Amino acid sequence: MKNFWKDKKVLITGASGFIGSHTIERLLEEDAIITAAVSPATSIKKTKQSLPYKSKKLTIKKVDLLRFDQCLLITKGQNIVLNFAALDGGAYFKMQYPAKIFHANSLITLNMLEASNRNNIQRFLLTSSIEVYPGNLPSRVTEKYGFRENLDEKTEGYAWSKRLAEIAAKMYYKEHGLQTAIARLGNVYGPRDVAGIEKNRVIPTFINNSLQGKDIIITGGGLQERSFLYISDLVEGLLSLIEKYAVADPVNIASQEYITVKQLAQLVIALTKKNNKVNFEKGDIIFFRKRRISINKARKVIGFKEKYSLQAGLEKTIDYFKENL
């Protein structure tokens, strides 16, 4: 990997976000030259303070990715583009703003693909999501199911923006040869993840509540089965995908260790060594109860393998939250 990334000029959008910030950290270890693009509303000073690393090879710039002229300018002179920027949120946010989400995410993707093509970018990373899959699928969901059926209306604005992004990337690869890696991401967690109702991030929310002595609230019966991939495992997978499989063909990157939401809450309480209660509430959002994502393709094309078990990753994440409460 070092030979591939050393001294490469890499643009990372969504750089102040959870995945973007960890990717920056990893690429600086590989001696890449990073331009970190953050939204105009983001404070560069606060972004610098929040990042656990300092480097002369890191430059932070404010960019409005909804404006093509700014996308064209920020991609100029870069070798590789990693596009993490997206409008996202919890389930209620996705239900309330489907058009806003679809418009923003689609426009960002199209702007960045066109700007990258015009500026002769060597490689492009498109981050898609396992939300492109409908809920009523077989137990082992492979990449072929990404466009087969309609999506859940509750979150279709976000999911369709990801489907559109994948189609656009494939068209740019076919017509212009823009080498693009497409990663369909599962649930991810780790240090610097953000808790809160608006984000609906289950692991940081559970950890925060447990450490603060609050009850953990679960919507539904808690029998929904999920998997969670530790952030450093995701980053390694993404960088390998860019290097080895930038052919505009989607690849699932997700954990294969499954747990119910109720069991997850109990595990967090045990690891934080607290005595919180787990309470259940009724909700008007019902998602798939059980769905397992196949990563056979990722294993085959990039040799993907998880390093962290869920418990090991949770322990590191809990340590971070203890230090930053």
mmCIF file of C-alpha atoms in Angstrom:
data_model
loop_
_atom_site.group_PDB
_atom_site.id
_atom_site.type_symbol
_atom_site.label_atom_id
_atom_site.label_comp_id
_atom_site.label_asym_id
_atom_site.label_seq_id
_atom_site.Cartn_x
_atom_site.Cartn_y
_atom_site.Cartn_z
ATOM 1 C CA MET A 1 0.000 0.000 0.000
ATOM 2 C CA LYS A 2 2.826 2.411 0.814
ATOM 3 C CA ASN A 3 4.156 2.404 -2.735
ATOM 4 C CA PHE A 4 0.685 3.224 -4.050
ATOM 5 C CA TRP A 5 -0.186 6.139 -1.728
ATOM 6 C CA LYS A 6 3.203 7.720 -1.044
ATOM 7 C CA ASP A 7 3.224 11.362 -2.238
ATOM 8 C CA LYS A 8 -0.120 10.938 -3.996
ATOM 9 C CA LYS A 9 -2.221 14.109 -3.941
ATOM 10 C CA VAL A 10 -5.506 12.998 -2.408
ATOM 11 C CA LEU A 11 -8.674 15.068 -2.082
ATOM 12 C CA ILE A 12 -11.061 13.938 0.656
ATOM 13 C CA THR A 13 -14.552 15.442 0.777
ATOM 14 C CA GLY A 14 -16.628 15.198 3.923
ATOM 15 C CA ALA A 15 -13.282 15.406 5.671
ATOM 16 C CA SER A 16 -14.621 16.568 9.023
ATOM 17 C CA GLY A 17 -16.962 13.586 9.215
ATOM 18 C CA PHE A 18 -16.450 10.316 11.027
ATOM 19 C CA ILE A 19 -15.181 8.191 8.128
ATOM 20 C CA GLY A 20 -13.377 11.052 6.400
ATOM 21 C CA SER A 21 -11.327 12.003 9.449
ATOM 22 C CA HIS A 22 -10.162 8.434 10.055
ATOM 23 C CA THR A 23 -9.232 8.050 6.396
ATOM 24 C CA ILE A 24 -7.126 11.202 6.562
ATOM 25 C CA GLU A 25 -5.328 9.847 9.603
ATOM 26 C CA ARG A 26 -4.542 6.580 7.829
ATOM 27 C CA LEU A 27 -3.371 8.189 4.596
ATOM 28 C CA LEU A 28 -1.038 10.552 6.424
ATOM 29 C CA GLU A 29 0.626 7.425 7.813
ATOM 30 C CA GLU A 30 1.124 6.356 4.189
ATOM 31 C CA ASP A 31 2.779 9.704 3.363
ATOM 32 C CA ALA A 32 0.015 10.946 1.076
ATOM 33 C CA ILE A 33 -0.530 14.666 0.491
ATOM 34 C CA ILE A 34 -4.052 15.455 1.672
ATOM 35 C CA THR A 35 -6.486 18.208 0.776
ATOM 36 C CA ALA A 36 -9.406 17.981 3.206
ATOM 37 C CA ALA A 37 -12.590 19.588 1.880
ATOM 38 C CA VAL A 38 -15.140 20.690 4.489
ATOM 39 C CA SER A 39 -18.466 22.481 4.074
ATOM 40 C CA PRO A 40 -18.613 26.306 4.138
ATOM 41 C CA ALA A 41 -20.423 26.131 7.486
ATOM 42 C CA THR A 42 -17.576 24.190 9.096
ATOM 43 C CA SER A 43 -14.993 26.006 11.191
ATOM 44 C CA ILE A 44 -11.499 25.185 9.926
ATOM 45 C CA LYS A 45 -10.057 26.114 13.320
ATOM 46 C CA LYS A 46 -12.398 23.741 15.140
ATOM 47 C CA THR A 47 -11.758 21.043 12.545
ATOM 48 C CA LYS A 48 -8.016 21.293 13.138
ATOM 49 C CA GLN A 49 -8.545 21.166 16.898
ATOM 50 C CA SER A 50 -10.785 18.111 16.652
ATOM 51 C CA LEU A 51 -8.376 16.070 14.554
ATOM 52 C CA PRO A 52 -5.853 14.004 16.531
ATOM 53 C CA TYR A 53 -3.037 14.629 14.091
ATOM 54 C CA LYS A 54 -0.951 17.460 12.714
ATOM 55 C CA SER A 55 0.925 17.341 9.440
ATOM 56 C CA LYS A 56 2.458 19.680 6.893
ATOM 57 C CA LYS A 57 0.959 17.358 4.286
ATOM 58 C CA LEU A 58 -2.605 18.224 5.337
ATOM 59 C CA THR A 59 -4.467 21.260 4.004
ATOM 60 C CA ILE A 60 -8.061 22.027 5.005
ATOM 61 C CA LYS A 61 -10.269 24.043 2.646
ATOM 62 C CA LYS A 62 -13.894 25.141 2.677
ATOM 63 C CA VAL A 63 -15.778 24.031 -0.431
ATOM 64 C CA ASP A 64 -19.427 24.184 -1.480
ATOM 65 C CA LEU A 65 -19.768 20.904 -3.366
ATOM 66 C CA LEU A 66 -23.205 21.938 -4.633
ATOM 67 C CA ARG A 67 -21.398 24.439 -6.877
ATOM 68 C CA PHE A 68 -19.681 22.887 -9.865
ATOM 69 C CA ASP A 69 -17.143 25.704 -10.227
ATOM 70 C CA GLN A 70 -15.839 25.014 -6.727
ATOM 71 C CA CYS A 71 -15.700 21.270 -7.383
ATOM 72 C CA LEU A 72 -13.713 21.932 -10.542
ATOM 73 C CA LEU A 73 -11.280 24.146 -8.661
ATOM 74 C CA ILE A 74 -10.730 21.825 -5.685
ATOM 75 C CA THR A 75 -10.081 18.744 -7.862
ATOM 76 C CA LYS A 76 -7.488 20.503 -10.017
ATOM 77 C CA GLY A 77 -4.010 19.068 -9.502
ATOM 78 C CA GLN A 78 -5.215 16.089 -7.462
ATOM 79 C CA ASN A 79 -4.403 12.448 -8.228
ATOM 80 C CA ILE A 80 -7.148 10.673 -6.275
ATOM 81 C CA VAL A 81 -10.563 11.775 -5.000
ATOM 82 C CA LEU A 82 -12.352 10.150 -2.056
ATOM 83 C CA ASN A 83 -15.921 11.433 -1.963
ATOM 84 C CA PHE A 84 -17.386 10.979 1.525
ATOM 85 C CA ALA A 85 -19.542 14.112 1.444
ATOM 86 C CA ALA A 86 -23.267 13.426 1.746
ATOM 87 C CA LEU A 87 -26.410 14.685 3.417
ATOM 88 C CA ASP A 88 -27.427 11.989 5.878
ATOM 89 C CA GLY A 89 -29.157 11.543 9.196
ATOM 90 C CA GLY A 90 -31.317 9.255 11.250
ATOM 91 C CA ALA A 91 -34.477 7.538 10.102
ATOM 92 C CA TYR A 92 -36.790 10.432 10.992
ATOM 93 C CA PHE A 93 -34.565 12.905 9.134
ATOM 94 C CA LYS A 94 -34.651 10.682 6.061
ATOM 95 C CA MET A 95 -38.433 10.419 6.265
ATOM 96 C CA GLN A 96 -38.874 14.174 6.604
ATOM 97 C CA TYR A 97 -36.480 15.359 3.885
ATOM 98 C CA PRO A 98 -36.355 12.803 1.026
ATOM 99 C CA ALA A 99 -36.205 15.421 -1.745
ATOM 100 C CA LYS A 100 -33.599 17.537 0.040
ATOM 101 C CA ILE A 101 -31.396 14.499 0.611
ATOM 102 C CA PHE A 102 -31.816 13.157 -2.921
ATOM 103 C CA HIS A 103 -31.094 16.529 -4.526
ATOM 104 C CA ALA A 104 -28.019 17.347 -2.442
ATOM 105 C CA ASN A 105 -26.392 13.923 -2.660
ATOM 106 C CA SER A 106 -27.082 13.499 -6.369
ATOM 107 C CA LEU A 107 -25.757 16.949 -7.204
ATOM 108 C CA ILE A 108 -22.598 16.449 -5.137
ATOM 109 C CA THR A 109 -21.904 13.127 -6.852
ATOM 110 C CA LEU A 110 -22.480 14.448 -10.374
ATOM 111 C CA ASN A 111 -20.417 17.575 -9.723
ATOM 112 C CA MET A 112 -17.512 15.586 -8.313
ATOM 113 C CA LEU A 113 -17.536 12.976 -11.084
ATOM 114 C CA GLU A 114 -17.611 15.588 -13.838
ATOM 115 C CA ALA A 115 -14.951 17.741 -12.169
ATOM 116 C CA SER A 116 -12.746 14.691 -11.610
ATOM 117 C CA ASN A 117 -13.112 13.655 -15.228
ATOM 118 C CA ARG A 118 -12.223 17.116 -16.546
ATOM 119 C CA ASN A 119 -9.171 17.286 -14.284
ATOM 120 C CA ASN A 120 -7.928 13.809 -15.227
ATOM 121 C CA ILE A 121 -8.236 12.282 -11.772
ATOM 122 C CA GLN A 122 -6.552 8.856 -11.669
ATOM 123 C CA ARG A 123 -8.869 7.156 -9.145
ATOM 124 C CA PHE A 124 -12.225 8.037 -7.569
ATOM 125 C CA LEU A 125 -13.947 6.524 -4.516
ATOM 126 C CA LEU A 126 -17.730 6.483 -4.450
ATOM 127 C CA THR A 127 -19.203 5.583 -1.062
ATOM 128 C CA SER A 128 -22.558 3.911 -1.497
ATOM 129 C CA SER A 129 -24.590 2.058 1.127
ATOM 130 C CA ILE A 130 -26.276 -1.244 1.862
ATOM 131 C CA GLU A 131 -29.450 0.859 1.992
ATOM 132 C CA VAL A 132 -29.626 0.367 -1.787
ATOM 133 C CA TYR A 133 -30.966 -3.102 -0.961
ATOM 134 C CA PRO A 134 -34.691 -3.660 -0.296
ATOM 135 C CA GLY A 135 -35.571 -5.244 3.038
ATOM 136 C CA ASN A 136 -37.271 -8.393 1.731
ATOM 137 C CA LEU A 137 -34.199 -10.179 0.395
ATOM 138 C CA PRO A 138 -32.460 -13.530 1.005
ATOM 139 C CA SER A 139 -30.384 -14.037 4.122
ATOM 140 C CA ARG A 140 -27.097 -13.508 2.260
ATOM 141 C CA VAL A 141 -27.446 -10.359 0.172
ATOM 142 C CA THR A 142 -24.989 -10.141 -2.712
ATOM 143 C CA GLU A 143 -24.257 -7.126 -4.884
ATOM 144 C CA LYS A 144 -26.582 -8.308 -7.672
ATOM 145 C CA TYR A 145 -29.648 -7.271 -5.626
ATOM 146 C CA GLY A 146 -28.758 -3.559 -5.639
ATOM 147 C CA PHE A 147 -31.232 -2.563 -8.359
ATOM 148 C CA ARG A 148 -33.759 -5.403 -8.444
ATOM 149 C CA GLU A 149 -36.671 -4.016 -6.458
ATOM 150 C CA ASN A 150 -38.151 -0.784 -5.175
ATOM 151 C CA LEU A 151 -36.963 0.587 -1.866
ATOM 152 C CA ASP A 152 -38.585 1.247 1.469
ATOM 153 C CA GLU A 153 -40.485 4.518 1.072
ATOM 154 C CA LYS A 154 -39.389 5.641 4.530
ATOM 155 C CA THR A 155 -35.762 6.161 3.469
ATOM 156 C CA GLU A 156 -35.938 6.062 -0.313
ATOM 157 C CA GLY A 157 -34.591 9.603 -0.865
ATOM 158 C CA TYR A 158 -31.209 8.637 0.573
ATOM 159 C CA ALA A 159 -31.180 5.150 -0.946
ATOM 160 C CA TRP A 160 -32.100 6.345 -4.438
ATOM 161 C CA SER A 161 -29.384 9.007 -4.269
ATOM 162 C CA LYS A 162 -26.906 6.169 -3.730
ATOM 163 C CA ARG A 163 -28.344 4.130 -6.589
ATOM 164 C CA LEU A 164 -28.087 7.153 -8.873
ATOM 165 C CA ALA A 165 -24.497 7.711 -7.739
ATOM 166 C CA GLU A 166 -23.545 4.147 -8.650
ATOM 167 C CA ILE A 167 -25.125 4.457 -12.105
ATOM 168 C CA ALA A 168 -23.352 7.767 -12.721
ATOM 169 C CA ALA A 169 -19.990 6.306 -11.702
ATOM 170 C CA LYS A 170 -20.494 3.401 -14.076
ATOM 171 C CA MET A 171 -21.319 5.773 -16.961
ATOM 172 C CA TYR A 172 -18.183 7.855 -16.340
ATOM 173 C CA TYR A 173 -16.124 4.686 -16.230
ATOM 174 C CA LYS A 174 -17.621 3.424 -19.499
ATOM 175 C CA GLU A 175 -17.381 6.656 -21.471
ATOM 176 C CA HIS A 176 -14.364 8.375 -19.966
ATOM 177 C CA GLY A 177 -12.421 5.601 -18.245
ATOM 178 C CA LEU A 178 -12.665 7.297 -14.831
ATOM 179 C CA GLN A 179 -11.379 4.526 -12.568
ATOM 180 C CA THR A 180 -13.866 4.379 -9.721
ATOM 181 C CA ALA A 181 -14.143 2.146 -6.675
ATOM 182 C CA ILE A 182 -17.721 1.701 -5.438
ATOM 183 C CA ALA A 183 -18.121 0.602 -1.824
ATOM 184 C CA ARG A 184 -21.492 -0.310 -0.367
ATOM 185 C CA LEU A 185 -20.977 0.367 3.313
ATOM 186 C CA GLY A 186 -22.669 -1.389 6.202
ATOM 187 C CA ASN A 187 -22.937 -0.015 9.741
ATOM 188 C CA VAL A 188 -19.660 1.462 10.999
ATOM 189 C CA TYR A 189 -18.557 2.557 14.474
ATOM 190 C CA GLY A 190 -15.500 3.636 16.424
ATOM 191 C CA PRO A 191 -13.798 6.579 18.149
ATOM 192 C CA ARG A 192 -15.025 10.051 17.092
ATOM 193 C CA ASP A 193 -18.414 8.694 16.080
ATOM 194 C CA VAL A 194 -21.269 11.074 16.879
ATOM 195 C CA ALA A 195 -24.159 10.338 19.215
ATOM 196 C CA GLY A 196 -27.515 12.082 19.114
ATOM 197 C CA ILE A 197 -31.114 11.707 18.053
ATOM 198 C CA GLU A 198 -30.594 13.518 14.756
ATOM 199 C CA LYS A 199 -27.888 11.073 13.684
ATOM 200 C CA ASN A 200 -29.510 7.951 15.128
ATOM 201 C CA ARG A 201 -26.097 6.321 15.599
ATOM 202 C CA VAL A 202 -26.896 3.387 17.823
ATOM 203 C CA ILE A 203 -23.466 2.482 19.244
ATOM 204 C CA PRO A 204 -22.303 5.971 20.327
ATOM 205 C CA THR A 205 -25.788 6.687 21.678
ATOM 206 C CA PHE A 206 -25.795 3.490 23.744
ATOM 207 C CA ILE A 207 -22.272 4.175 25.023
ATOM 208 C CA ASN A 208 -23.035 7.786 25.964
ATOM 209 C CA ASN A 209 -26.207 6.819 27.790
ATOM 210 C CA SER A 210 -24.506 4.006 29.653
ATOM 211 C CA LEU A 211 -21.525 6.093 30.749
ATOM 212 C CA GLN A 212 -23.847 8.871 31.930
ATOM 213 C CA GLY A 213 -26.002 6.476 33.939
ATOM 214 C CA LYS A 214 -29.031 6.859 31.692
ATOM 215 C CA ASP A 215 -31.353 4.097 30.588
ATOM 216 C CA ILE A 216 -30.804 2.724 27.095
ATOM 217 C CA ILE A 217 -33.929 3.133 24.984
ATOM 218 C CA ILE A 218 -34.659 0.703 22.151
ATOM 219 C CA THR A 219 -37.436 1.219 19.627
ATOM 220 C CA GLY A 220 -39.297 -2.041 19.077
ATOM 221 C CA GLY A 221 -38.516 -5.336 20.743
ATOM 222 C CA GLY A 222 -34.756 -5.178 20.204
ATOM 223 C CA LEU A 223 -34.713 -8.363 18.151
ATOM 224 C CA GLN A 224 -33.559 -6.590 15.006
ATOM 225 C CA GLU A 225 -30.255 -8.160 13.955
ATOM 226 C CA ARG A 226 -27.400 -5.933 12.820
ATOM 227 C CA SER A 227 -23.649 -6.048 12.214
ATOM 228 C CA PHE A 228 -21.146 -3.279 12.926
ATOM 229 C CA LEU A 229 -17.722 -2.815 11.334
ATOM 230 C CA TYR A 230 -14.922 -1.109 13.261
ATOM 231 C CA ILE A 231 -13.750 2.068 11.545
ATOM 232 C CA SER A 232 -10.120 1.068 10.954
ATOM 233 C CA ASP A 233 -11.247 -2.155 9.263
ATOM 234 C CA LEU A 234 -13.473 -0.106 6.971
ATOM 235 C CA VAL A 235 -10.689 2.318 6.076
ATOM 236 C CA GLU A 236 -8.309 -0.521 5.205
ATOM 237 C CA GLY A 237 -10.998 -2.026 2.994
ATOM 238 C CA LEU A 238 -11.678 1.255 1.208
ATOM 239 C CA LEU A 239 -8.023 1.966 0.494
ATOM 240 C CA SER A 240 -7.514 -1.552 -0.840
ATOM 241 C CA LEU A 241 -10.588 -1.198 -3.042
ATOM 242 C CA ILE A 242 -9.278 2.026 -4.571
ATOM 243 C CA GLU A 243 -5.919 0.445 -5.246
ATOM 244 C CA LYS A 244 -7.062 -2.960 -6.517
ATOM 245 C CA TYR A 245 -10.609 -2.731 -7.879
ATOM 246 C CA ALA A 246 -11.472 0.695 -9.326
ATOM 247 C CA VAL A 247 -13.714 -0.681 -12.086
ATOM 248 C CA ALA A 248 -17.075 0.926 -11.170
ATOM 249 C CA ASP A 249 -18.395 -2.366 -9.836
ATOM 250 C CA PRO A 250 -20.025 -2.212 -6.371
ATOM 251 C CA VAL A 251 -18.541 -4.187 -3.485
ATOM 252 C CA ASN A 252 -20.113 -4.756 -0.065
ATOM 253 C CA ILE A 253 -17.906 -3.845 2.887
ATOM 254 C CA ALA A 254 -19.558 -4.860 6.138
ATOM 255 C CA SER A 255 -19.011 -6.904 9.274
ATOM 256 C CA GLN A 256 -19.988 -10.565 9.414
ATOM 257 C CA GLU A 257 -20.456 -10.602 13.194
ATOM 258 C CA TYR A 258 -24.179 -10.235 13.896
ATOM 259 C CA ILE A 259 -25.954 -9.243 17.084
ATOM 260 C CA THR A 260 -29.466 -8.172 18.065
ATOM 261 C CA VAL A 261 -29.961 -4.587 19.188
ATOM 262 C CA LYS A 262 -31.001 -5.850 22.629
ATOM 263 C CA GLN A 263 -27.827 -7.940 22.939
ATOM 264 C CA LEU A 264 -25.776 -4.939 21.810
ATOM 265 C CA ALA A 265 -27.253 -2.780 24.561
ATOM 266 C CA GLN A 266 -26.503 -5.469 27.144
ATOM 267 C CA LEU A 267 -22.930 -5.807 25.874
ATOM 268 C CA VAL A 268 -22.339 -2.051 26.070
ATOM 269 C CA ILE A 269 -23.641 -1.988 29.641
ATOM 270 C CA ALA A 270 -21.347 -4.883 30.584
ATOM 271 C CA LEU A 271 -18.274 -3.296 28.971
ATOM 272 C CA THR A 272 -18.914 0.102 30.572
ATOM 273 C CA LYS A 273 -19.379 -1.703 33.911
ATOM 274 C CA LYS A 274 -22.625 0.101 34.629
ATOM 275 C CA ASN A 275 -26.025 -1.052 35.837
ATOM 276 C CA ASN A 276 -28.258 0.774 33.376
ATOM 277 C CA LYS A 277 -31.678 -0.511 32.438
ATOM 278 C CA VAL A 278 -32.748 -1.330 28.892
ATOM 279 C CA ASN A 279 -36.200 0.050 28.116
ATOM 280 C CA PHE A 280 -38.313 -0.547 25.037
ATOM 281 C CA GLU A 281 -40.647 1.872 23.309
ATOM 282 C CA LYS A 282 -43.037 1.613 20.419
ATOM 283 C CA GLY A 283 -42.080 3.382 17.208
ATOM 284 C CA ASP A 284 -43.682 4.101 13.858
ATOM 285 C CA ILE A 285 -40.560 3.090 11.942
ATOM 286 C CA ILE A 286 -40.132 -0.627 11.383
ATOM 287 C CA PHE A 287 -37.082 -1.722 9.424
ATOM 288 C CA PHE A 288 -36.031 -5.181 8.336
ATOM 289 C CA ARG A 289 -35.590 -7.519 11.267
ATOM 290 C CA LYS A 290 -32.840 -9.668 9.860
ATOM 291 C CA ARG A 291 -30.640 -9.205 6.802
ATOM 292 C CA ARG A 292 -27.139 -10.526 6.300
ATOM 293 C CA ILE A 293 -24.817 -8.955 3.782
ATOM 294 C CA SER A 294 -22.432 -11.141 1.796
ATOM 295 C CA ILE A 295 -18.819 -9.957 1.616
ATOM 296 C CA ASN A 296 -17.579 -12.837 -0.523
ATOM 297 C CA LYS A 297 -16.826 -10.430 -3.343
ATOM 298 C CA ALA A 298 -14.735 -8.177 -1.078
ATOM 299 C CA ARG A 299 -12.810 -11.201 0.126
ATOM 300 C CA LYS A 300 -12.156 -12.254 -3.448
ATOM 301 C CA VAL A 301 -11.176 -8.954 -5.085
ATOM 302 C CA ILE A 302 -9.296 -7.237 -2.232
ATOM 303 C CA GLY A 303 -8.759 -9.979 0.351
ATOM 304 C CA PHE A 304 -10.946 -8.144 2.855
ATOM 305 C CA LYS A 305 -10.814 -9.427 6.420
ATOM 306 C CA GLU A 306 -11.965 -7.952 9.713
ATOM 307 C CA LYS A 307 -9.253 -7.405 12.300
ATOM 308 C CA TYR A 308 -11.459 -6.289 15.187
ATOM 309 C CA SER A 309 -14.175 -8.333 16.838
ATOM 310 C CA LEU A 310 -17.213 -6.377 17.992
ATOM 311 C CA GLN A 311 -16.135 -6.602 21.623
ATOM 312 C CA ALA A 312 -12.578 -5.443 20.877
ATOM 313 C CA GLY A 313 -13.839 -2.523 18.812
ATOM 314 C CA LEU A 314 -16.379 -1.557 21.443
ATOM 315 C CA GLU A 315 -13.701 -1.545 24.132
ATOM 316 C CA LYS A 316 -11.588 0.918 22.124
ATOM 317 C CA THR A 317 -14.634 3.041 21.352
ATOM 318 C CA ILE A 318 -15.744 3.113 24.990
ATOM 319 C CA ASP A 319 -12.245 4.187 26.063
ATOM 320 C CA TYR A 320 -12.495 7.117 23.634
ATOM 321 C CA PHE A 321 -15.900 8.194 24.940
ATOM 322 C CA LYS A 322 -14.702 7.958 28.552
ATOM 323 C CA GLU A 323 -11.913 10.402 27.733
ATOM 324 C CA ASN A 324 -14.184 12.778 25.821
ATOM 325 C CA LEU A 325 -17.408 12.950 27.825
#
